[in-house]
Coordinates of C-alpha atoms in Angstrom, one line a residue:
Chain A
M1 CA 0.0 0.0 0.0
S2 CA 1.3 3.4 -0.8
K3 CA 2.0 5.8 2.0
I4 CA 0.0 8.9 2.4
N5 CA 2.0 12.1 2.7
A6 CA 0.9 15.2 4.6
H7 CA -0.4 16.9 1.6
D8 CA -2.7 14.0 0.6
K9 CA -3.9 13.8 4.2
K10 CA -5.0 17.4 4.1
V11 CA -7.1 16.8 0.9
L12 CA -8.6 13.6 2.4
K13 CA -9.6 15.6 5.6
K14 CA -11.4 18.1 3.5
M15 CA -13.1 15.3 1.5
F16 CA -14.1 13.8 4.8
W17 CA -16.0 17.0 5.9
G18 CA -17.4 17.3 2.4
S19 CA -18.9 13.8 2.7
G20 CA -20.9 15.0 5.7
L21 CA -23.2 16.7 3.2
A22 CA -24.2 13.3 1.9
F23 CA -27.9 14.0 1.9
S24 CA -27.9 17.6 0.7
G25 CA -30.4 18.2 -2.0
F26 CA -31.4 14.5 -2.0
N27 CA -33.8 14.0 -4.9
V28 CA -35.2 11.0 -6.7
V29 CA -33.2 11.8 -9.9
K30 CA -29.7 12.1 -8.6
M31 CA -30.2 10.8 -5.0
Q32 CA -27.0 11.5 -3.2
G33 CA -25.3 13.1 -6.2
N34 CA -24.7 16.4 -4.4
G35 CA -23.2 14.5 -1.5
F36 CA -20.6 12.9 -3.7
T37 CA -19.9 16.2 -5.5
N38 CA -19.1 17.7 -2.1
T39 CA -16.9 14.8 -1.3
M40 CA -14.9 15.0 -4.5
G41 CA -14.7 18.8 -4.5
P42 CA -11.5 19.1 -2.5
A43 CA -9.9 16.3 -4.4
L44 CA -10.7 18.0 -7.7
E45 CA -9.4 21.3 -6.4
D46 CA -6.2 19.6 -5.6
L47 CA -5.9 18.0 -9.1
F48 CA -7.0 21.0 -11.1
P49 CA -6.1 24.1 -9.1
D50 CA -6.2 26.4 -12.0
D51 CA -8.1 24.6 -14.8
A52 CA -11.7 25.5 -14.0
K53 CA -13.0 23.8 -17.1
S54 CA -11.5 20.4 -16.4
R55 CA -12.4 20.7 -12.7
G56 CA -16.0 21.5 -13.7
E57 CA -16.2 18.6 -16.0
A58 CA -15.0 16.2 -13.3
L59 CA -17.2 17.9 -10.7
A60 CA -20.2 17.5 -12.9
R61 CA -19.3 13.8 -13.3
A62 CA -19.2 13.5 -9.5
N63 CA -22.7 15.0 -9.4
G64 CA -24.0 11.9 -11.2
V65 CA -26.6 9.5 -9.7
F66 CA -25.2 8.2 -6.5
N67 CA -26.5 6.1 -3.7
T68 CA -24.8 4.2 -0.9
N69 CA -24.5 4.2 2.8
N70 CA -23.0 7.3 4.2
T71 CA -19.9 5.6 5.6
M72 CA -19.2 4.2 2.2
F73 CA -18.8 7.7 0.8
G74 CA -15.4 7.4 2.3
L75 CA -14.5 4.3 0.4
L76 CA -15.8 5.4 -2.9
G77 CA -14.5 9.0 -2.5
G78 CA -11.0 7.7 -1.7
L79 CA -11.0 5.3 -4.5
T80 CA -12.3 7.8 -7.1
Y81 CA -9.7 10.4 -5.9
A82 CA -6.9 7.8 -6.5
L83 CA -8.3 7.0 -9.9
E84 CA -8.8 10.6 -11.0
K85 CA -5.3 11.4 -9.8
D86 CA -4.0 8.6 -12.0
R87 CA -6.0 9.8 -14.9
V88 CA -4.6 13.2 -14.6
K89 CA -1.0 12.3 -13.9
N90 CA -0.4 9.2 -16.0
N91 CA -3.4 9.2 -18.4
N92 CA -3.9 5.5 -17.6
V93 CA -7.5 5.5 -16.5
T94 CA -10.5 6.6 -18.6
T95 CA -13.5 8.4 -17.3
D96 CA -15.5 5.4 -18.4
T97 CA -13.6 3.1 -16.0
I98 CA -14.0 5.5 -13.2
E99 CA -17.7 5.8 -13.7
S100 CA -18.4 2.1 -14.1
L101 CA -16.3 1.3 -11.1
K102 CA -18.2 3.9 -9.1
V103 CA -21.5 2.6 -10.2
S104 CA -20.7 -1.1 -9.7
L105 CA -19.5 -0.4 -6.2
M106 CA -22.6 1.6 -5.2
G107 CA -25.0 -1.3 -4.8
P108 CA -22.8 -3.7 -2.8
T109 CA -21.4 -1.0 -0.5
A110 CA -25.0 0.2 0.1
A111 CA -26.1 -3.2 1.0
V112 CA -23.2 -4.0 3.3
G113 CA -23.1 -0.5 4.8
D114 CA -26.8 -0.2 5.5
S115 CA -27.0 -3.7 7.0
F116 CA -24.0 -3.2 9.2
I117 CA -24.5 0.4 10.3
F118 CA -28.3 0.4 10.6
N119 CA -29.3 -3.1 11.4
C120 CA -26.3 -4.1 13.5
L121 CA -24.4 -1.3 15.0
R122 CA -27.3 1.1 15.6
V123 CA -29.5 -1.6 17.1
I124 CA -26.8 -2.6 19.6
I125 CA -25.9 0.9 20.6
A126 CA -29.5 2.0 20.7
G127 CA -30.3 -0.9 22.9
I128 CA -27.7 0.1 25.4
A129 CA -28.6 3.8 25.2
I130 CA -32.3 3.1 25.6
S131 CA -31.8 1.0 28.7
I132 CA -29.8 3.9 30.3
A133 CA -32.3 6.5 29.1
K134 CA -35.2 4.6 30.6
T135 CA -33.8 5.5 34.0
G136 CA -34.2 9.1 33.0
S137 CA -30.5 9.7 32.7
I138 CA -29.3 12.1 29.9
F139 CA -26.2 9.8 29.7
G140 CA -28.3 7.5 27.5
P141 CA -28.8 9.9 24.6
L142 CA -25.3 11.3 25.1
L143 CA -23.9 7.8 24.8
F144 CA -25.8 7.3 21.6
I145 CA -24.4 10.4 20.0
V146 CA -20.8 9.7 21.0
L147 CA -20.8 6.0 20.2
F148 CA -23.1 5.7 17.2
G149 CA -22.2 9.1 15.7
G150 CA -18.6 8.7 16.6
L151 CA -18.3 5.2 15.0
E152 CA -20.1 6.4 11.9
L153 CA -17.5 9.2 11.5
M154 CA -14.5 6.9 12.3
I155 CA -15.6 4.2 9.9
R156 CA -16.2 6.8 7.1
W157 CA -12.7 8.3 7.7
Y158 CA -10.9 5.0 7.7
L159 CA -12.7 3.9 4.6
L160 CA -11.7 7.1 2.9
V161 CA -8.0 6.6 3.6
A162 CA -8.3 2.9 2.7
G163 CA -10.0 3.7 -0.5
Y164 CA -7.3 6.1 -1.5
Q165 CA -4.4 3.8 -0.6
Y166 CA -6.0 0.7 -2.1
G167 CA -6.9 2.8 -5.2
T168 CA -3.3 3.6 -6.0
T169 CA -2.2 0.0 -5.4
F170 CA -5.1 -1.2 -7.6
I171 CA -4.0 1.0 -10.4
D172 CA -0.4 -0.2 -10.3
K173 CA -1.5 -3.8 -10.4
V174 CA -3.9 -3.2 -13.3
F175 CA -1.6 -1.3 -15.5
N176 CA 1.4 -3.6 -15.0
S177 CA -0.7 -6.5 -16.3
G178 CA -2.8 -5.0 -19.1
L179 CA -6.0 -6.0 -17.5
L180 CA -7.8 -2.6 -17.8
K181 CA -10.3 -3.5 -20.5
I182 CA -11.2 -6.7 -18.7
I183 CA -11.7 -5.0 -15.4
T184 CA -13.8 -2.3 -17.0
T185 CA -16.1 -4.9 -18.7
A186 CA -16.3 -6.9 -15.5
S187 CA -17.2 -3.9 -13.4
S188 CA -19.8 -2.8 -16.0
M189 CA -21.3 -6.2 -15.7
L190 CA -21.6 -5.7 -12.0
G191 CA -22.8 -2.1 -12.4
L192 CA -25.5 -2.9 -14.9
S193 CA -26.8 -5.7 -12.7
M194 CA -27.0 -3.6 -9.6
V195 CA -28.8 -0.9 -11.5
G196 CA -31.2 -3.5 -12.9
A197 CA -31.8 -4.7 -9.3
M198 CA -32.4 -1.1 -8.1
V199 CA -34.8 -0.5 -11.0
A200 CA -36.7 -3.6 -9.9
T201 CA -37.1 -2.4 -6.4
T202 CA -37.6 1.4 -6.8
V203 CA -39.1 2.1 -10.2
N204 CA -42.8 1.5 -9.9
V205 CA -45.5 2.0 -12.6
P206 CA -48.6 1.8 -10.4
L207 CA -51.3 0.8 -12.8
S208 CA -54.6 0.5 -11.0
L209 CA -57.0 0.3 -13.9
S210 CA -59.3 -2.7 -13.9
F211 CA -62.0 -3.9 -16.1
K212 CA -65.2 -5.7 -15.0
F213 CA -66.6 -8.6 -17.0
G214 CA -69.7 -9.7 -15.3
K215 CA -68.5 -11.3 -12.1
E216 CA -64.8 -11.3 -13.0
T217 CA -62.5 -8.2 -12.7
L218 CA -59.4 -8.1 -14.7
K219 CA -56.6 -5.8 -13.5
L220 CA -54.6 -4.2 -16.2
S221 CA -51.4 -4.6 -14.2
S222 CA -51.9 -8.4 -14.0
I223 CA -51.8 -8.7 -17.8
F224 CA -48.3 -7.2 -17.8
D225 CA -47.3 -9.1 -14.7
Q226 CA -48.2 -12.4 -16.4
I227 CA -45.9 -11.6 -19.3
M228 CA -43.1 -10.6 -16.9
P229 CA -43.4 -8.9 -13.4
G230 CA -42.1 -5.4 -13.5
L231 CA -42.1 -5.3 -17.3
L232 CA -43.5 -1.8 -17.3
S233 CA -40.6 -0.6 -15.1
L234 CA -38.1 -1.9 -17.6
I235 CA -40.0 -0.5 -20.5
L236 CA -40.1 2.9 -18.7
L237 CA -36.3 2.7 -18.1
F238 CA -35.5 1.9 -21.7
T239 CA -38.0 4.6 -23.0
I240 CA -36.3 7.2 -20.9
M241 CA -32.8 6.1 -22.0
Y242 CA -34.0 6.4 -25.6
L243 CA -35.5 9.9 -25.0
M244 CA -32.3 11.0 -23.4
K245 CA -30.2 9.8 -26.3
K246 CA -32.5 11.8 -28.5
G247 CA -31.6 14.9 -26.5
F248 CA -34.3 15.3 -23.9
K249 CA -33.0 16.9 -20.8
P250 CA -33.6 15.2 -17.4
M251 CA -35.4 18.3 -16.1
T252 CA -37.9 18.1 -19.0
L253 CA -38.4 14.5 -18.3
V254 CA -39.0 15.1 -14.5
L255 CA -41.7 17.6 -15.2
G256 CA -43.1 15.5 -18.0
L257 CA -43.4 12.4 -15.9
L258 CA -45.0 14.4 -13.1
V259 CA -47.7 15.9 -15.4
V260 CA -48.3 12.5 -17.0
S261 CA -48.6 10.9 -13.6
I262 CA -51.2 13.4 -12.3
V263 CA -53.2 13.3 -15.5
L264 CA -53.2 9.5 -15.5
A265 CA -54.1 9.4 -11.8
F266 CA -57.0 11.8 -12.6
L267 CA -58.2 9.5 -15.3
G268 CA -58.1 6.6 -12.9
I269 CA -55.4 4.7 -14.8
F270 CA -52.9 5.1 -11.9
Chain B
M1 CA -51.9 24.7 21.9
E2 CA -49.5 27.5 22.5
V3 CA -47.6 29.0 19.6
S4 CA -44.5 29.3 21.6
I5 CA -44.4 25.5 22.2
A6 CA -44.8 25.0 18.5
L7 CA -42.0 27.4 17.8
L8 CA -39.6 25.8 20.2
A9 CA -40.4 22.3 19.0
T10 CA -39.9 23.4 15.4
L11 CA -36.6 24.9 16.5
S12 CA -35.6 21.6 18.0
Y13 CA -36.3 19.9 14.7
F14 CA -34.4 22.6 12.8
I15 CA -31.3 22.2 15.0
G16 CA -31.2 18.5 14.9
N17 CA -31.8 18.5 11.1
A18 CA -29.0 21.0 10.5
I19 CA -26.5 19.0 12.6
D20 CA -27.2 15.6 11.1
R21 CA -27.4 16.8 7.5
C22 CA -24.0 18.5 7.8
M23 CA -22.2 15.8 9.8
G24 CA -23.5 13.0 7.6
W25 CA -24.4 10.9 10.6
Q26 CA -27.8 9.9 12.1
T27 CA -27.8 10.9 15.7
F28 CA -29.9 14.0 16.3
E29 CA -32.6 12.7 13.9
R30 CA -33.1 9.6 16.0
P31 CA -35.9 9.7 18.5
I32 CA -33.7 9.1 21.5
V33 CA -31.8 12.3 20.8
A34 CA -34.6 14.3 19.2
G35 CA -36.9 13.6 22.0
T36 CA -34.2 14.7 24.5
L37 CA -33.4 17.9 22.7
T38 CA -37.1 18.8 22.4
G39 CA -37.5 18.1 26.1
I40 CA -34.6 20.4 26.9
L41 CA -36.0 23.3 24.8
L42 CA -39.5 22.8 26.3
G43 CA -38.2 22.7 29.8
D44 CA -39.0 19.1 30.7
L45 CA -35.8 17.1 30.2
E46 CA -37.1 13.9 31.9
T47 CA -40.2 13.5 29.7
G48 CA -38.0 14.2 26.6
I49 CA -35.5 11.5 27.5
L50 CA -38.1 8.9 28.5
M51 CA -40.3 9.4 25.5
G52 CA -37.3 9.5 23.2
A53 CA -36.2 6.2 24.5
S54 CA -39.6 4.6 24.0
L55 CA -39.9 6.0 20.5
E56 CA -36.4 4.8 19.6
A57 CA -37.5 1.3 20.6
I58 CA -40.6 1.6 18.5
F59 CA -38.7 2.8 15.4
M60 CA -35.8 0.4 15.9
G61 CA -36.9 -1.8 13.1
M62 CA -37.6 0.9 10.6
S63 CA -34.4 1.9 8.8
P64 CA -33.9 3.4 5.4
I65 CA -32.3 0.5 3.5
G66 CA -32.4 1.6 0.0
G67 CA -34.1 4.8 0.9
A68 CA -37.8 4.3 1.9
I69 CA -39.3 4.4 5.4
P70 CA -43.0 4.1 6.3
A71 CA -43.1 6.8 8.9
D72 CA -40.4 9.4 9.6
P73 CA -39.2 9.0 13.2
F74 CA -37.7 12.4 13.5
P75 CA -40.7 14.8 13.4
T76 CA -42.8 12.1 15.0
A77 CA -40.6 12.1 18.1
V78 CA -40.6 15.9 18.2
I79 CA -44.4 16.2 18.0
C80 CA -45.0 13.4 20.5
V81 CA -42.8 15.0 23.1
A82 CA -44.2 18.4 22.5
Y83 CA -47.8 17.1 22.8
T84 CA -47.0 15.2 26.0
I85 CA -45.3 18.2 27.6
A86 CA -47.9 20.7 26.5
T87 CA -51.0 18.8 27.3
G88 CA -49.7 16.8 30.2
S89 CA -51.3 13.7 28.7
K90 CA -50.0 10.2 29.2
M91 CA -47.0 9.2 27.1
G92 CA -48.9 6.3 25.7
V93 CA -51.5 8.5 24.1
A94 CA -49.0 10.5 22.2
I95 CA -47.1 7.4 21.2
G96 CA -50.4 5.9 19.9
L97 CA -50.8 9.0 17.7
S98 CA -47.2 8.8 16.6
I99 CA -47.4 6.4 13.7
P100 CA -50.2 8.2 11.8
I101 CA -48.3 11.5 12.4
G102 CA -45.1 9.9 11.0
A103 CA -47.1 8.8 8.0
L104 CA -48.4 12.3 7.5
M105 CA -44.9 13.6 7.4
Q106 CA -44.0 11.1 4.6
T107 CA -47.0 12.5 2.6
V108 CA -45.5 15.9 3.0
K109 CA -42.1 14.7 1.8
T110 CA -43.7 13.0 -1.2
L111 CA -45.3 16.2 -2.2
W112 CA -42.0 18.1 -1.8
A113 CA -40.1 15.5 -3.8
P114 CA -40.8 16.9 -7.3
V115 CA -39.6 20.3 -6.2
L116 CA -36.3 18.8 -5.1
A117 CA -36.1 16.7 -8.2
S118 CA -36.5 19.8 -10.4
M119 CA -33.5 21.4 -8.8
S120 CA -31.2 18.6 -9.9
A121 CA -30.5 20.3 -13.2
Y122 CA -29.5 23.4 -11.3
W123 CA -27.0 21.5 -9.2
E124 CA -25.5 19.9 -12.3
K125 CA -25.0 23.3 -13.9
L126 CA -23.4 24.6 -10.7
A127 CA -21.0 21.6 -10.6
K128 CA -20.0 22.2 -14.2
T129 CA -18.6 25.7 -13.2
G130 CA -16.1 23.9 -11.1
N131 CA -16.7 26.2 -8.2
V132 CA -16.3 23.8 -5.3
K133 CA -16.6 26.3 -2.5
K134 CA -19.8 27.8 -3.9
F135 CA -21.3 24.3 -4.4
R136 CA -20.4 23.5 -0.8
R137 CA -21.9 26.7 0.6
L138 CA -25.2 26.2 -1.3
S139 CA -25.3 22.6 -0.3
I140 CA -25.1 23.5 3.3
L141 CA -27.9 26.1 2.9
Q142 CA -29.9 23.5 1.1
S143 CA -29.3 20.9 3.8
V144 CA -30.2 23.3 6.6
F145 CA -33.1 25.2 5.1
G146 CA -34.2 23.7 1.8
D147 CA -34.5 19.9 2.1
R148 CA -37.0 19.8 4.9
L149 CA -38.7 23.2 4.3
P150 CA -42.3 22.0 4.2
I151 CA -41.8 19.9 7.3
F152 CA -40.9 23.0 9.3
F153 CA -44.3 24.4 8.5
V154 CA -46.3 21.3 8.9
L155 CA -44.6 20.6 12.2
F156 CA -45.3 24.1 13.4
F157 CA -48.9 24.2 12.4
S158 CA -49.7 20.7 13.6
I159 CA -48.4 21.5 17.1
A160 CA -49.9 24.9 17.2
F161 CA -53.3 24.0 15.8
G162 CA -53.6 20.2 16.3
T163 CA -53.0 17.5 13.7
K164 CA -56.8 17.0 13.2
G165 CA -57.0 20.3 11.3
L166 CA -54.0 19.3 9.2
Q167 CA -55.4 15.9 8.5
S168 CA -58.7 17.3 7.3
L169 CA -56.7 19.7 5.1
F170 CA -54.9 16.8 3.5
A171 CA -58.2 15.0 3.2
M172 CA -59.6 17.8 1.1
L173 CA -56.9 17.1 -1.5
P174 CA -58.5 14.9 -4.1
D175 CA -57.3 11.3 -4.1
W176 CA -55.9 11.5 -7.6
V177 CA -53.5 14.3 -6.6
M178 CA -51.8 12.1 -4.0
R179 CA -51.8 9.1 -6.3
G180 CA -50.4 11.2 -9.1
F181 CA -47.5 12.5 -7.0
T182 CA -46.7 9.1 -5.5
A183 CA -46.7 7.6 -9.0
G184 CA -44.6 10.4 -10.3
A185 CA -42.0 9.9 -7.5
G186 CA -41.9 6.2 -8.2
M187 CA -41.3 6.7 -11.9
M188 CA -38.8 9.6 -11.6
T189 CA -36.2 7.3 -10.1
A190 CA -36.0 5.8 -13.6
I191 CA -34.5 9.0 -14.9
G192 CA -31.5 8.8 -12.6
F193 CA -31.0 5.2 -13.5
A194 CA -31.3 6.0 -17.2
I195 CA -28.5 8.5 -16.9
L196 CA -26.3 5.9 -15.1
V197 CA -27.0 3.2 -17.6
N198 CA -26.3 5.4 -20.6
M199 CA -22.9 6.0 -19.1
I200 CA -21.8 2.4 -18.7
W201 CA -23.9 0.7 -21.4
D202 CA -22.3 -1.8 -23.8
N203 CA -24.5 -3.7 -26.2
K204 CA -22.5 -6.9 -25.5
I205 CA -23.2 -7.0 -21.8
G206 CA -26.6 -5.1 -21.8
I207 CA -28.2 -8.4 -20.8
F208 CA -26.7 -8.0 -17.3
L209 CA -29.2 -5.1 -16.7
V210 CA -32.1 -7.5 -17.2
F211 CA -30.2 -10.2 -15.2
G212 CA -30.1 -8.0 -12.1
F213 CA -33.6 -7.0 -12.7
V214 CA -34.8 -10.6 -12.9
L215 CA -32.8 -11.6 -9.8
A216 CA -34.5 -8.8 -7.8
K217 CA -38.0 -9.2 -9.2
Y218 CA -38.5 -12.9 -9.7
L219 CA -36.1 -14.4 -7.1
K220 CA -36.7 -11.4 -4.8
L221 CA -33.1 -11.4 -3.8
P222 CA -31.9 -8.4 -1.8
A223 CA -29.0 -6.3 -3.1
L224 CA -26.1 -8.1 -1.3
P225 CA -26.7 -11.6 -2.7
I226 CA -27.2 -10.2 -6.1
A227 CA -23.9 -8.4 -5.9
I228 CA -22.2 -11.6 -4.8
I229 CA -23.7 -13.6 -7.6
V230 CA -22.8 -11.1 -10.3
A231 CA -19.4 -10.5 -8.8
T232 CA -18.7 -14.2 -9.0
I233 CA -19.8 -14.3 -12.7
A234 CA -17.7 -11.2 -13.3
M235 CA -14.8 -12.9 -11.6
V236 CA -15.1 -16.0 -13.8
Y237 CA -15.0 -13.6 -16.8
F238 CA -12.0 -11.9 -15.4
L239 CA -10.1 -15.1 -14.6
V240 CA -10.8 -16.6 -18.1
M241 CA -9.8 -13.4 -19.9
S242 CA -6.7 -12.7 -17.8
N243 CA -5.5 -16.3 -18.3
T244 CA -6.0 -15.8 -22.0
I245 CA -3.7 -12.7 -21.8
S246 CA -1.1 -14.4 -19.8
D247 CA -1.2 -17.5 -22.1
K248 CA -0.6 -15.1 -25.1
N249 CA 2.3 -13.6 -23.2
E250 CA 3.8 -17.0 -22.5
T251 CA 3.7 -18.2 -26.2
I252 CA 5.6 -15.1 -27.2
K253 CA 8.2 -15.9 -24.6
T254 CA 8.6 -19.7 -25.4
K255 CA 9.0 -19.4 -29.2
P256 CA 12.7 -18.3 -29.1
N257 CA 13.4 -21.1 -26.6
A258 CA 12.0 -23.7 -29.0
K259 CA 14.5 -22.7 -31.6
N260 CA 17.3 -23.2 -29.2
E261 CA 16.1 -26.7 -28.3
D262 CA 16.0 -27.8 -32.0
E263 CA 19.6 -26.7 -32.4
E264 CA 20.7 -28.7 -29.4
E265 CA 19.0 -31.8 -30.7
D266 CA 20.6 -31.5 -34.1
F267 CA 23.9 -31.5 -32.4
F268 CA 23.2 -34.9 -31.1

């Protein structure tokens, strides 16, 4: 693992505080995009101190759709910093690789992070804090803040450093063996699958129209479900991808979808 | 109920929200701390702590894995403590009210979601300018004031004038408006994903998108097992392909050696 000098550590510290803004401007289109932008900001200032255009291009990339557990911002931030640094200094990594790695890591880190932090760590600490608080002592809530909050921060910091260190080792290994294209493809496989899984669980086309035939009622949604459950969600995704390729801006699509949804709900189709 | 209580309770929510959203942790928004802080501001620390602890236990199971919660524990805790302190009623009563109140807060968030979504284009433009410090400043403002803006108002009014009035206000909204907004929010997530997919799409491996979709929808696998399965497949691909590369490298190396061996044999 490469050592981290004092300069790098300063940047990492700034990134750490930036990652605190993980939930800023959270919206259904970009999710934690702003959070990652704030995390990468100090790194990009370090890499492009004078070139506002390149910095802006990279910053806008960091604003892309992002969703993971807050502590994992550290891991992904550190890793992306190492990759961007290599891209700038050695021209080894492409933006495609960085993006697909970022995307493919989002899903698994979210699953691991959320399960560990929320369902394991918080439950244990809350349990202790609750039993102390039930006696009326303020030490209960205080313990919760110090232990749970403290651990969340510590884990995020150590993951940040580890992501950065591991990132540079990873780059060295990959380029000495000519495996870049393979890794990019492999990580895109993972990335696409995770997005597919996320589409399955979060994109919902709530058809509620049903037809009555005498005693029987036929739900419109069940017709689609019998072909393939969630088919409409996939069709919606591909439709939007197509519209975007044709030049429609996300903003237009957001408003368009909202209007369509309200109209269809008014007509009773939703 | 008194307006001053409503103001202090809203202030408690405001402070806790600001701290958590800037630190990136989840402490002040948890009932055990939120209840305590509300108790402190309203002058009854003990009730705050005790109610906070009970609410934390109730909401223990509800955590935002993947982003969706049925009832928001934070404003719920604040309202419950405020009610109990203001009306002197039993804690159990307020706790019984807590879940519908929490659900009401989710409704408010759903209605606010399109506003936040429409700002995404602005943030992207701001990021393009490369002005890191400005982005950070505005993000902080957004976190502290913007993200939960309607909750501040709903919280204040529901404590000042009672949730019954608020619920009847929401009941006046025609059903299709709510259904429309909920449907819209459910479909807007596709936009973000579409952006992502366009970035990493490759016709050869596009099938993996459907693969992940099928694993989640048909087999109902959660995210982690899916990640492990696909990582294994990707690993197989990686191993096969990297062996191909190292085999290629080896054949290049062994060719000159073969020539030498032939010469030696001829000698004998």
